[in-house]
mmCIF file of C-alpha atoms and ligand atoms in Angstrom:
data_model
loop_
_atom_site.group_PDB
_atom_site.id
_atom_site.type_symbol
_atom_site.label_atom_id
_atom_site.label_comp_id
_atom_site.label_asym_id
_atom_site.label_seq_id
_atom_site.Cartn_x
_atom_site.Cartn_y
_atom_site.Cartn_z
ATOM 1 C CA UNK A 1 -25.326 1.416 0.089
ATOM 2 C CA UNK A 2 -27.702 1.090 2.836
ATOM 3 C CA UNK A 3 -26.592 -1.457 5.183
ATOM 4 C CA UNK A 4 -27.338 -2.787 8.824
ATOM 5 C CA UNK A 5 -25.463 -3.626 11.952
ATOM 6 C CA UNK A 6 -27.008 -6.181 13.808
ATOM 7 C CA UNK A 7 -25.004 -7.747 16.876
ATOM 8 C CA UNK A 8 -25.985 -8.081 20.692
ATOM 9 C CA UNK A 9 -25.314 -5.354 23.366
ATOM 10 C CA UNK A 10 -21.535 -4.905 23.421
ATOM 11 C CA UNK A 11 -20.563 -6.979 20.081
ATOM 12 C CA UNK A 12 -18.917 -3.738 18.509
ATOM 13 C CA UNK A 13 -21.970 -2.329 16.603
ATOM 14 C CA UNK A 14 -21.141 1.099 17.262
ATOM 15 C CA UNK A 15 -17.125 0.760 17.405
ATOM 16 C CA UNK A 16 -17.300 -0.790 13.998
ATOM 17 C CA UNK A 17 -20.017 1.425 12.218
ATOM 18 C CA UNK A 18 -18.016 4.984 13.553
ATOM 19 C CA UNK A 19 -14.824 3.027 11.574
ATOM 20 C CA UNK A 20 -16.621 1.362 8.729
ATOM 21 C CA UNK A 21 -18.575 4.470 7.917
ATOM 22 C CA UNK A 22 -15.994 6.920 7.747
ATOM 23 C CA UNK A 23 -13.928 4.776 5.374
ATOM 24 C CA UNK A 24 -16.693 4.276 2.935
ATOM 25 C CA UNK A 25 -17.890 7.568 3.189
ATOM 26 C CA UNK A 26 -21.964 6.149 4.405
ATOM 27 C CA UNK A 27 -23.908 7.782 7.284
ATOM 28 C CA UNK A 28 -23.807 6.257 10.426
ATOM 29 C CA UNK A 29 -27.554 6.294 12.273
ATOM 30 C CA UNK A 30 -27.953 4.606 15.827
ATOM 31 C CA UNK A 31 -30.869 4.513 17.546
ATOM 32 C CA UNK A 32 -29.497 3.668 21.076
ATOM 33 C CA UNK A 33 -27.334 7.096 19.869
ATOM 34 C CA UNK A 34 -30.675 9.179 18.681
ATOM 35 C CA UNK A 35 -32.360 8.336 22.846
ATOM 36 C CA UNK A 36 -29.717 9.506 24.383
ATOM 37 C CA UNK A 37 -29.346 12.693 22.441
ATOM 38 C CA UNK A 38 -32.988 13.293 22.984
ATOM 39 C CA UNK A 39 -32.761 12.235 26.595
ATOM 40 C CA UNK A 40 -30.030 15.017 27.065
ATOM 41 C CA UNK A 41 -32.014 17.594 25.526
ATOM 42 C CA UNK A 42 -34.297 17.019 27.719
ATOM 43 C CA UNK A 43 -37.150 16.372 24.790
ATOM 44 C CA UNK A 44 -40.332 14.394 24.893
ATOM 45 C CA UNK A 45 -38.903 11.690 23.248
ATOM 46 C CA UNK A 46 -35.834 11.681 25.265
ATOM 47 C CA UNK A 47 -37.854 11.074 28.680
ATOM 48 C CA UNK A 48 -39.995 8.108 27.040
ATOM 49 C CA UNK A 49 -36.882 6.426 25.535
ATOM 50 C CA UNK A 50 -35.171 6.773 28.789
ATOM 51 C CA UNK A 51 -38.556 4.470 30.928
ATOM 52 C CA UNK A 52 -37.315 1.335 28.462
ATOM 53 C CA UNK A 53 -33.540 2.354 28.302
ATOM 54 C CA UNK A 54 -32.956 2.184 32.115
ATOM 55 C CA UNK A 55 -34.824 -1.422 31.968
ATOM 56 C CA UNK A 56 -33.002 -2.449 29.018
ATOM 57 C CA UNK A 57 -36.216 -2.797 27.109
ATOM 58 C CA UNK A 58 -36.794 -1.890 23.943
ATOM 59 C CA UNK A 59 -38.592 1.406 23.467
ATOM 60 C CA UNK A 60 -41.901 0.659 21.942
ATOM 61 C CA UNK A 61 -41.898 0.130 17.791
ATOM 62 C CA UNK A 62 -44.351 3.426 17.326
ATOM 63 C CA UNK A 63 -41.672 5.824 18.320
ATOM 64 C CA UNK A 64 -38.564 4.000 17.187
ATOM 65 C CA UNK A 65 -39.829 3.322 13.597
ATOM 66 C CA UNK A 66 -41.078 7.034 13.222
ATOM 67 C CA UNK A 67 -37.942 8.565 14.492
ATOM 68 C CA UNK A 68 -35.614 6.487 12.191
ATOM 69 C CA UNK A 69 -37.907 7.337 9.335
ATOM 70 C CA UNK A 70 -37.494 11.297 10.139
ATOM 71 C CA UNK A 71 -33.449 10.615 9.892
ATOM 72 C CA UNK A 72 -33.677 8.628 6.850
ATOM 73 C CA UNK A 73 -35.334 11.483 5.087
ATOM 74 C CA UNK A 74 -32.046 13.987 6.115
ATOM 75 C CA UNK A 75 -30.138 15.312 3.175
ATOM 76 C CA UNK A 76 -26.789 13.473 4.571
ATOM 77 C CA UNK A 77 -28.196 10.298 4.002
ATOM 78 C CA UNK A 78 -27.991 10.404 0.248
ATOM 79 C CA UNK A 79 -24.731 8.224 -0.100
ATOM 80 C CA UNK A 80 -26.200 5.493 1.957
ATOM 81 C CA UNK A 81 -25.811 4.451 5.798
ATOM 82 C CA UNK A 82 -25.172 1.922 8.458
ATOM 83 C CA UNK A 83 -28.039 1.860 10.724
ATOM 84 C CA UNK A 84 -26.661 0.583 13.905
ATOM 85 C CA UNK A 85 -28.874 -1.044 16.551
ATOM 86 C CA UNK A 86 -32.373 -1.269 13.753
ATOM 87 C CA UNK A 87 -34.019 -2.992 13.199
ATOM 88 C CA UNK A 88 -34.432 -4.570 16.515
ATOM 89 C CA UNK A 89 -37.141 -6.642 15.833
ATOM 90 C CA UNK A 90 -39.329 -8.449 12.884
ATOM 91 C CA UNK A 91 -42.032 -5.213 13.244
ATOM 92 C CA UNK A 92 -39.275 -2.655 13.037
ATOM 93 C CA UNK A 93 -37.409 -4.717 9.701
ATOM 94 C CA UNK A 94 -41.066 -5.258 8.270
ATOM 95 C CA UNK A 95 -41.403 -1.195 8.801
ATOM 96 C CA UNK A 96 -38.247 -0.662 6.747
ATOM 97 C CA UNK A 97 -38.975 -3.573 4.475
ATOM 98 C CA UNK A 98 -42.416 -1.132 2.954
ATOM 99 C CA UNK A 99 -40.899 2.197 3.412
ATOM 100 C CA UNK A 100 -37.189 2.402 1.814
ATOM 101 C CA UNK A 101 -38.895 1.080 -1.544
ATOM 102 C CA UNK A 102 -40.699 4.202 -1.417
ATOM 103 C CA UNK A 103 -37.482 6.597 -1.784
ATOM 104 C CA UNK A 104 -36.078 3.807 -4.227
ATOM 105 C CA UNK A 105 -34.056 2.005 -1.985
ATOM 106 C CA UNK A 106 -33.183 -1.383 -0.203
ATOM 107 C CA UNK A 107 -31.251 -2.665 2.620
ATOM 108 C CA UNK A 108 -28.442 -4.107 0.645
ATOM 109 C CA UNK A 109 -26.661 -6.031 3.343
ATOM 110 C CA UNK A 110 -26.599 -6.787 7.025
ATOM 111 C CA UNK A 111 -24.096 -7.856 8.725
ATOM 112 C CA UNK A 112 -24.285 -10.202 12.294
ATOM 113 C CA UNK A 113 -21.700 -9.138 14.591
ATOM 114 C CA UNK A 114 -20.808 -12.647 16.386
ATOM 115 C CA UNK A 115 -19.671 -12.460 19.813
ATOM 116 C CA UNK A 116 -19.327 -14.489 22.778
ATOM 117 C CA UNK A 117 -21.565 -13.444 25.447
ATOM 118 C CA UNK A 118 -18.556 -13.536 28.244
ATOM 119 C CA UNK A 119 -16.820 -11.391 26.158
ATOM 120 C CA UNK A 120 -20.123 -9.498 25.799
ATOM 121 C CA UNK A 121 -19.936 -8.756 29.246
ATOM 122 C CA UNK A 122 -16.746 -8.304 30.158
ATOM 123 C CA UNK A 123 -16.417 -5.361 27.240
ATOM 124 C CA UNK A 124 -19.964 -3.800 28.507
ATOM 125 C CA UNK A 125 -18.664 -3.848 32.235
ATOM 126 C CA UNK A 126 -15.356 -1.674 30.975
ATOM 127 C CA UNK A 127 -16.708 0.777 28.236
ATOM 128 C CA UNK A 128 -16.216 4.701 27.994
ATOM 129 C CA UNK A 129 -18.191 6.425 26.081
ATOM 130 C CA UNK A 130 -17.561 9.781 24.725
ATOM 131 C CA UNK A 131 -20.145 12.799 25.981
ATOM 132 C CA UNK A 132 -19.805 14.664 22.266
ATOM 133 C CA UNK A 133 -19.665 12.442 19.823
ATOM 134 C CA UNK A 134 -20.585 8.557 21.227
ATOM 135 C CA UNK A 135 -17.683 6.710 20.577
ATOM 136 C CA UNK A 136 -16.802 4.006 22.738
ATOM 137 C CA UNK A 137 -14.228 2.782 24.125
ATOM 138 C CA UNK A 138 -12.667 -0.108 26.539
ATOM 139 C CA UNK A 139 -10.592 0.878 29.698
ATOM 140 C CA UNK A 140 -8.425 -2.421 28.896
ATOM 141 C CA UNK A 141 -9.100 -3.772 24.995
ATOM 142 C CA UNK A 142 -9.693 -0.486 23.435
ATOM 143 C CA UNK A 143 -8.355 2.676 25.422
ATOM 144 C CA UNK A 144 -8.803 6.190 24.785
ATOM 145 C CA UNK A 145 -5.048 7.494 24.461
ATOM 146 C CA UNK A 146 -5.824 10.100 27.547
ATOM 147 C CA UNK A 147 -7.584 8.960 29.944
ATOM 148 C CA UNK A 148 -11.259 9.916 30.298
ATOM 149 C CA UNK A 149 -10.651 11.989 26.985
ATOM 150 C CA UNK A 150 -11.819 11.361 23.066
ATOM 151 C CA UNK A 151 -9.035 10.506 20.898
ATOM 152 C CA UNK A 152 -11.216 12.263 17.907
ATOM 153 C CA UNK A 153 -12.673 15.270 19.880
ATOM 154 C CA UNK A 154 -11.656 15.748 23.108
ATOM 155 C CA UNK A 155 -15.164 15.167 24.689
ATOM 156 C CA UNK A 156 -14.954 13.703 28.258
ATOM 157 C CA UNK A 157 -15.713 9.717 28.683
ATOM 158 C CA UNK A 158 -18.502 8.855 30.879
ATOM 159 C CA UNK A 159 -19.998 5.061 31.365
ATOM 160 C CA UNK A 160 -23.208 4.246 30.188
ATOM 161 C CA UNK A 161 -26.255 3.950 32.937
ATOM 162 C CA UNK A 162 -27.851 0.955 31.205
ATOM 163 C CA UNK A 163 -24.335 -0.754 31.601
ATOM 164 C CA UNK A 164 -24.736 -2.748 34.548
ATOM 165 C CA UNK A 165 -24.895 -5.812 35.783
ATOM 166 C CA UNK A 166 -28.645 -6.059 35.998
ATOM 167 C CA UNK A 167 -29.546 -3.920 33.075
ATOM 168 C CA UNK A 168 -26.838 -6.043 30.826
ATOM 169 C CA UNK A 169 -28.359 -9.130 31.754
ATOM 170 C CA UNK A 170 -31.853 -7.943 30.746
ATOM 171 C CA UNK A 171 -30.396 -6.318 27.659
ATOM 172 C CA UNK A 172 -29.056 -9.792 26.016
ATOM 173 C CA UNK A 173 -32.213 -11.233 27.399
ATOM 174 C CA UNK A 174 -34.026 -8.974 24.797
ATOM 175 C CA UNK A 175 -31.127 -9.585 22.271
ATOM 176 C CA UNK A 176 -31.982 -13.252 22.165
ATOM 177 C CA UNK A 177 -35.948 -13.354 22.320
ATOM 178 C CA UNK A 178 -36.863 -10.018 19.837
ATOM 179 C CA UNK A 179 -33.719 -9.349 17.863
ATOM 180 C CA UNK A 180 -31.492 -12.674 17.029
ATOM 181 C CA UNK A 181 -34.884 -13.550 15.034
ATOM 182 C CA UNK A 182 -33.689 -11.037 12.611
ATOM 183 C CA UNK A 183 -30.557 -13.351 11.722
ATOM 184 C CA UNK A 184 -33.084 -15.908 10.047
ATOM 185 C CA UNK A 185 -35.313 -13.204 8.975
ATOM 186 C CA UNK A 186 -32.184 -11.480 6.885
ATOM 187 C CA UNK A 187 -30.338 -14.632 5.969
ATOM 188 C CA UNK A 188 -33.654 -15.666 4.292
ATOM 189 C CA UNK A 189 -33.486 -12.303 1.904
ATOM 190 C CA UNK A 190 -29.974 -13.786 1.213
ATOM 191 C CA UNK A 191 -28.584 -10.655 2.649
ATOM 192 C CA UNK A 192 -26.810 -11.623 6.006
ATOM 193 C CA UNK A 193 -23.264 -11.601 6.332
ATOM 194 C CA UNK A 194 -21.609 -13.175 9.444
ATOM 195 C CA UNK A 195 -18.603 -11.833 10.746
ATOM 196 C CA UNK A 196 -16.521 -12.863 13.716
ATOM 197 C CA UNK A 197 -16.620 -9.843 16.188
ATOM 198 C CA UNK A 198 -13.735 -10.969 18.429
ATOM 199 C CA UNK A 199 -10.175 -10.239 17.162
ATOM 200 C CA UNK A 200 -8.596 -6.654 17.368
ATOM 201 C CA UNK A 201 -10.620 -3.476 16.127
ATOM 202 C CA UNK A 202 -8.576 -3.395 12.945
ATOM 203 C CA UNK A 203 -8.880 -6.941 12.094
ATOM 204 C CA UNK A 204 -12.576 -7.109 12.502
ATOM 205 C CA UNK A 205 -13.054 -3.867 10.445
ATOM 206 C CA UNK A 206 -11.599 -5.481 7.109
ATOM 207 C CA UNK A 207 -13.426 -8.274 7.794
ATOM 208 C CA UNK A 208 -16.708 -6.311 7.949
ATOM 209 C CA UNK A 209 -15.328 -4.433 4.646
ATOM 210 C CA UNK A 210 -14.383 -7.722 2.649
ATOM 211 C CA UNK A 211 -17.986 -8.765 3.243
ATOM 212 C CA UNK A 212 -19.205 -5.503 2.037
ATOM 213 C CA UNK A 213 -17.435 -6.673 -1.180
ATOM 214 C CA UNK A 214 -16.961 -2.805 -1.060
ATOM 215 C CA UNK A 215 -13.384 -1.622 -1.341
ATOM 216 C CA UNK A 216 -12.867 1.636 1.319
ATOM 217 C CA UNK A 217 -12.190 4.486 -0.604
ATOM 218 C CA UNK A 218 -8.852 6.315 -0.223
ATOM 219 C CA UNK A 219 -8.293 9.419 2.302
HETATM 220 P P1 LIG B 301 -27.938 0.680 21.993
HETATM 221 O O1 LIG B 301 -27.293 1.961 22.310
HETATM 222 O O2 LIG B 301 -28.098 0.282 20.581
HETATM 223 O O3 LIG B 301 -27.189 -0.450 22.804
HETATM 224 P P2 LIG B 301 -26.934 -2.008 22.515
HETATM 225 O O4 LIG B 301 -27.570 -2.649 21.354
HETATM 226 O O5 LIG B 301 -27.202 -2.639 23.798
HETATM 227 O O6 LIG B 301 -25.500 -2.075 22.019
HETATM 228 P P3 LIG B 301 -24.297 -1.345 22.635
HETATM 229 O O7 LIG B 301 -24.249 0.060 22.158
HETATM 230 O O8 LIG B 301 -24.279 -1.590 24.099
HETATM 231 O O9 LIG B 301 -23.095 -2.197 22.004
HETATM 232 P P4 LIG B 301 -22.309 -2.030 20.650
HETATM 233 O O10 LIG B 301 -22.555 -3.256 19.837
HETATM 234 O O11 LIG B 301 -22.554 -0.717 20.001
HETATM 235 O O12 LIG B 301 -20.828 -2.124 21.186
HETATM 236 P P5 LIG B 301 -19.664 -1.008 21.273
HETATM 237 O O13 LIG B 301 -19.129 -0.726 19.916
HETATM 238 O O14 LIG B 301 -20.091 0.126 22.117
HETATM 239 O O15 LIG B 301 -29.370 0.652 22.666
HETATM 240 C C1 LIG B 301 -29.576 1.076 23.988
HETATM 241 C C2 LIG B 301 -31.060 1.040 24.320
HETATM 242 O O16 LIG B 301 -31.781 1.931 23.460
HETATM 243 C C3 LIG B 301 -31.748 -0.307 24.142
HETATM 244 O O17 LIG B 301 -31.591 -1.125 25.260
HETATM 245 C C4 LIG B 301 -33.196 0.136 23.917
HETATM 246 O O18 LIG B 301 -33.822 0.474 25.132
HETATM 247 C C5 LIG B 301 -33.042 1.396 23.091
HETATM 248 N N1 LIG B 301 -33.026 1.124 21.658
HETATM 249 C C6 LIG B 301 -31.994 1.313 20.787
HETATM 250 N N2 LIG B 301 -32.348 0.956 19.541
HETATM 251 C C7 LIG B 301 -33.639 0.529 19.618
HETATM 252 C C8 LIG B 301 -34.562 0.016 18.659
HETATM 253 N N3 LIG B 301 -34.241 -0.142 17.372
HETATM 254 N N4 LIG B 301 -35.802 -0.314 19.100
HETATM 255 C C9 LIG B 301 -36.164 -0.155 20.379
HETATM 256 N N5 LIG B 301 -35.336 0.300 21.337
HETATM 257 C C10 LIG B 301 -34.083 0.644 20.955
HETATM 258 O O19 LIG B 301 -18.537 -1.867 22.035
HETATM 259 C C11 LIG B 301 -18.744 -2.299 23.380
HETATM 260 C C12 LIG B 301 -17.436 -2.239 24.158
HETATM 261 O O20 LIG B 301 -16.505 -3.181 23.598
HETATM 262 C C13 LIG B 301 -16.703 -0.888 24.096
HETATM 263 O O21 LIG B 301 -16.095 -0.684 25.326
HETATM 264 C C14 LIG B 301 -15.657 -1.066 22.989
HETATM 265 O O22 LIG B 301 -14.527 -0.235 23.171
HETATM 266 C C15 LIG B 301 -15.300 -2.539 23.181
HETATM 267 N N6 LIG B 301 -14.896 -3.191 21.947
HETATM 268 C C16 LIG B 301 -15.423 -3.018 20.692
HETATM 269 N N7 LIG B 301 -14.805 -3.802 19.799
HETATM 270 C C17 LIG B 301 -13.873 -4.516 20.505
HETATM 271 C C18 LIG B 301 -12.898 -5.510 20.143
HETATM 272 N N8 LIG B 301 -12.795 -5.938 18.893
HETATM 273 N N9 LIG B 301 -12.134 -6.030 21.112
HETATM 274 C C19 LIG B 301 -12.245 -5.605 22.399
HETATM 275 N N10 LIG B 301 -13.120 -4.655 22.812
HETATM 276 C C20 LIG B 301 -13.929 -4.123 21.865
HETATM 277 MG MG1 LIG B 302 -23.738 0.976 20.418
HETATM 278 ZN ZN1 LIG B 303 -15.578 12.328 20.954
#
């Protein structure tokens, strides 16, 4: 199944995909993920990602559609995947639109992550994110169980640089003029499913699995 998160900054893309992917045993590929392990290693990439990142931007088409392609083609990818933060735009969905056909495969859904933008804010201002393996948390809705430590690997918490004030503001900017086309773009394929991203972690997660219409295999 090769499906796609699609939600503004903060909405619970990430949180929801780490979850959603582990319990249906898919891949879980996100680009804002992909920069910052490139801008940590220091590569090429990483540095040119990080001129749009810090601006809240989005890095130009060119190197996001290429680099997504590259991890598409990874063996691990075979059982399907959430992609998580692409397509960003109509370019980037039109990209994936003519290439998956290629390998013999579709987007099958996408799911909108709806969520308020105070809430938006108020969960950006308060996230954690884990050094080692990305996954957020909230220091009130959503807390690691030691502080500054990953429940799943120990990795130290640090915040985000693109998380503030300024940068959050231009970041839903973006949201609204380049990406929220992509809700009329995907509900037009018939393949958008709306779910309500405020509620509790758990709750939202079965939600996001009912409209799957995928049942999460067993541990
Ligand atoms: P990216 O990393 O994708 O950031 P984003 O879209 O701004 O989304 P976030 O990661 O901020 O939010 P999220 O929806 O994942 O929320 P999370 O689960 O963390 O992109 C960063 C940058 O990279 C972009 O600005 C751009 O420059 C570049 N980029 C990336 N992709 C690109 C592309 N395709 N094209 C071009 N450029 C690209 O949750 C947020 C917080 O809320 C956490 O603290 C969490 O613990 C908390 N939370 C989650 N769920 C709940 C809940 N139910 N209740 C309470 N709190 C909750
Ligand atoms: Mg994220
Ligand atoms: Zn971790």
């Amino acid at each position: 199944m090769y499906v796609v998160f699609l939600g503004a900054p903060g909405a619970g893309k990430g949180t929801q995909a780490g979850v959603v992917a582990e319990k249906l045993k898919l891949a879980h590929v996100a680009t804002g993920d992909l920069f910052r392990a490139a801008l940590k290693q220091g590569t090429p990439l990483g540095l040119e990602a990080k001129k749009f990142m810090e601006k809240g931007t989005l890095v130009p088409d060119e190197i996001t559609i290429k680099m997504v392609m590259e991890r598409l083609a990874a063996p691990d990818i075979k059982n399907g995947v959430i992609l998580d933060g692409f397509p960003r735009n109509t370019e980037q969905a039109k990209a994936l639109d003519a290439a998956l056909p290629k390998t013999g495969k579709k987007i099958d859904k996408v799911v909108y992550i709806k969520v308020s933008e105070p809430e938006l804010i108020k969960r950006l201002a308060g996230r954690w994110i884990c050094r080692d393996c990305q996954t957020p948390y909230h220091e009130i809705d959503n807390p690691s169980k030691v502080k500054g430590k990953c429940d799943k690997c120990g990795g130290q918490l640090y915040q985000r640089a693109d998380d503030t004030v300024e940068t959050v503001k231009n970041r839903l900017k973006v949201f609204f003029a380049e990406t929220a086309p992509l809700i009329e773009y995907y509900t037009k394929t018939g393949k958008l499913v709306e779910v309500n991203g405020e509620g509790t972690v758990d709750s939202i997660t079965k939600s996001i699995i009912k409209a799957l219409g995928d049942k999460p295999t067993q541990k």
